Coordinates of C-alpha atoms in Angstrom, one line a residue:
M1 CA 40.4 64.8 18.9
G2 CA 40.1 61.5 16.7
K3 CA 43.5 59.2 16.1
F4 CA 44.5 58.2 12.9
L5 CA 44.0 54.3 12.4
D6 CA 45.9 52.8 9.5
I7 CA 43.2 50.9 7.8
G8 CA 44.8 50.6 4.4
G9 CA 44.4 47.6 2.4
L10 CA 41.5 46.5 4.9
R11 CA 38.1 45.2 3.5
F12 CA 34.7 46.3 4.6
E13 CA 32.0 44.5 3.0
R14 CA 32.4 45.5 -1.0
L15 CA 35.0 48.2 -0.1
T16 CA 38.8 47.9 0.1
A17 CA 40.5 51.1 1.8
L18 CA 43.5 52.1 -0.4
Y19 CA 45.2 55.1 1.3
P20 CA 44.2 58.1 3.5
A21 CA 43.1 60.8 1.1
A22 CA 41.8 64.0 3.3
Q23 CA 41.1 65.1 6.7
T24 CA 38.2 67.1 7.7
I25 CA 37.7 69.0 11.4
E26 CA 34.1 68.7 12.1
R27 CA 33.8 68.1 16.0
G28 CA 37.3 66.5 16.0
R29 CA 39.2 65.0 13.2
Q30 CA 37.7 62.8 10.7
F31 CA 39.8 60.7 8.1
W32 CA 38.5 60.0 4.6
W33 CA 39.9 57.1 2.6
L34 CA 40.0 56.5 -1.0
C35 CA 38.4 53.2 -1.5
R36 CA 37.9 50.8 -4.1
C37 CA 34.7 48.8 -4.6
D38 CA 34.3 45.4 -5.8
C39 CA 32.5 46.9 -9.0
G40 CA 35.5 48.8 -9.5
N41 CA 34.5 52.4 -8.6
E42 CA 36.7 54.6 -6.3
K43 CA 35.1 56.6 -3.7
L44 CA 36.1 58.9 -0.9
I45 CA 34.5 57.5 2.4
A46 CA 34.8 58.6 6.2
S47 CA 36.7 56.1 8.2
G48 CA 34.1 56.2 10.8
K49 CA 31.5 55.1 8.1
L50 CA 33.9 52.2 7.1
R51 CA 34.7 50.8 10.5
G52 CA 31.0 51.4 11.8
G53 CA 29.6 49.3 8.9
S54 CA 27.2 52.0 7.7
T55 CA 28.8 52.4 4.4
K56 CA 29.4 49.0 2.5
S57 CA 29.9 50.0 -1.0
C58 CA 30.2 52.8 -3.4
G59 CA 26.6 53.0 -3.8
C60 CA 26.1 50.0 -6.3
L61 CA 24.9 47.8 -3.4
G62 CA 22.1 50.0 -2.8
R63 CA 21.1 50.5 -6.4
G64 CA 21.4 46.8 -7.1
Q65 CA 19.0 46.1 -4.2
L66 CA 16.5 48.7 -5.1
G67 CA 16.3 47.2 -8.6
Q68 CA 15.5 43.8 -7.3
R69 CA 12.8 45.1 -4.8
S70 CA 11.2 47.2 -7.9
I71 CA 10.8 44.4 -10.0
T72 CA 9.6 41.4 -8.2
H73 CA 6.3 40.9 -9.9
G74 CA 6.0 43.7 -12.3
A75 CA 2.6 44.7 -11.2
T76 CA 3.5 48.0 -10.1
R77 CA 5.3 50.7 -12.1
G78 CA 5.7 54.0 -10.3
Y79 CA 2.7 54.9 -8.7
T80 CA 0.4 52.6 -11.3
R81 CA -1.0 49.3 -10.1
T82 CA -2.5 46.9 -11.8
P83 CA -6.1 45.9 -11.0
E84 CA -5.1 42.5 -9.6
Y85 CA -2.4 44.1 -7.3
R86 CA -5.1 46.7 -6.1
A87 CA -7.5 43.9 -5.1
W88 CA -4.7 42.0 -3.2
E89 CA -3.8 45.3 -1.3
S90 CA -7.4 46.1 -0.6
M91 CA -8.0 42.5 0.5
I92 CA -5.1 42.5 2.9
R93 CA -6.3 46.3 4.2
R94 CA -9.8 45.2 5.0
C95 CA -8.9 42.0 6.8
E96 CA -5.9 43.5 8.9
M97 CA -6.5 47.4 9.5
P98 CA -9.0 48.4 12.0
S99 CA -8.6 51.9 10.7
Q100 CA -10.3 50.8 7.5
P101 CA -13.9 51.5 6.9
N102 CA -14.8 48.0 5.8
F103 CA -12.7 46.5 8.7
P104 CA -15.8 45.5 11.0
R105 CA -17.3 43.4 8.2
Y106 CA -13.9 41.6 7.3
G107 CA -11.2 41.4 10.0
G108 CA -13.6 42.5 12.6
R109 CA -15.7 39.4 12.2
G110 CA -12.9 36.9 11.8
I111 CA -12.2 36.9 7.9
T112 CA -8.5 36.2 7.3
V113 CA -6.2 36.1 4.2
C114 CA -4.2 32.7 3.9
P115 CA -0.7 33.0 4.8
E116 CA 0.5 32.1 1.0
W117 CA -1.5 35.2 -0.4
R118 CA -0.8 37.5 2.6
E119 CA 3.0 37.0 1.9
S120 CA 3.1 36.9 -1.6
F121 CA 1.4 38.8 -4.5
E122 CA 2.9 36.4 -6.8
T123 CA 1.2 33.3 -5.2
F124 CA -2.2 35.4 -5.3
L125 CA -1.8 36.2 -9.0
L126 CA -0.9 32.4 -9.9
D127 CA -3.8 31.1 -8.0
M128 CA -6.2 33.8 -9.4
G129 CA -5.0 34.7 -12.6
Q130 CA -5.7 38.1 -14.4
K131 CA -9.2 39.7 -14.0
P132 CA -11.3 38.4 -16.9
S133 CA -12.7 42.0 -17.5
P134 CA -12.9 45.5 -15.7
K135 CA -16.3 44.3 -14.5
H136 CA -15.0 41.6 -12.4
T137 CA -13.9 42.0 -8.8
L138 CA -12.4 39.5 -6.1
D139 CA -15.3 37.7 -4.3
R140 CA -15.2 35.1 -1.6
I141 CA -17.5 32.1 -2.7
D142 CA -18.5 31.4 1.3
N143 CA -18.6 34.7 3.0
D144 CA -18.0 33.3 6.1
Q145 CA -14.6 31.9 5.1
G146 CA -11.4 33.6 4.6
Y147 CA -9.6 34.6 1.1
S148 CA -7.7 31.6 -0.2
A149 CA -7.5 30.1 -3.5
E150 CA -10.2 27.3 -2.5
N151 CA -12.9 30.3 -1.5
C152 CA -12.2 33.1 -4.1
R153 CA -13.3 34.0 -7.7
W154 CA -13.3 37.0 -10.0
A155 CA -16.8 37.8 -10.1
T156 CA -19.0 40.4 -11.5
W157 CA -21.1 42.7 -9.6
T158 CA -24.2 41.0 -10.1
Q159 CA -22.7 37.4 -9.1
Q160 CA -21.5 39.2 -5.8
R161 CA -24.8 40.6 -5.0
T162 CA -26.4 37.2 -5.1
N163 CA -23.7 36.0 -2.8
Q164 CA -24.0 38.8 -0.1
G165 CA -26.4 36.9 2.2
R166 CA -29.2 39.6 1.7
Y167 CA -30.5 37.0 -1.0
R168 CA -32.3 33.8 0.2
S169 CA -30.7 30.6 -1.2
G170 CA -31.3 30.3 -4.8
T171 CA -33.8 33.0 -5.1
T172 CA -33.0 36.3 -6.6
L173 CA -35.3 38.2 -4.5
M174 CA -33.4 40.7 -2.0
V175 CA -34.6 40.8 1.6
T176 CA -35.2 44.5 2.1
R177 CA -34.6 46.4 5.4

């Protein structure tokens, strides 16, 4: 059976244990403490969760962190993603995920995403800006180079088709198979 340990007045992250408030018997004794959080809320928390570090606040800490993670760039709201964000996600997937159908044409042949873009959608958006129109998609100027600010642009389908290597340099005649 668990022994009572007086933790009154001790601080655990954002919580201060005030006094023992309850005891339950579930596979031994478990003591509950009334705790005051730095935000001012009071909550009953099991002694083991306080001492083990799994509970750090009344819940306000998690809500605050979730809020911060949810509004980093404003390009996703729930399940809706902006066209620029979808282009960024797709670029990373086709370069880094072998399970993606287009991986052999991108990551499989050495096409990479520059570290600045890989780690930050905000940097990608700052470098590329908003899509000029719904008809524009992300395009690499040199198809043998990776994705970076120097090698990418928003291009129309027609511009991309002339850049795919199926066309001869400067001509508009497509080489057929």
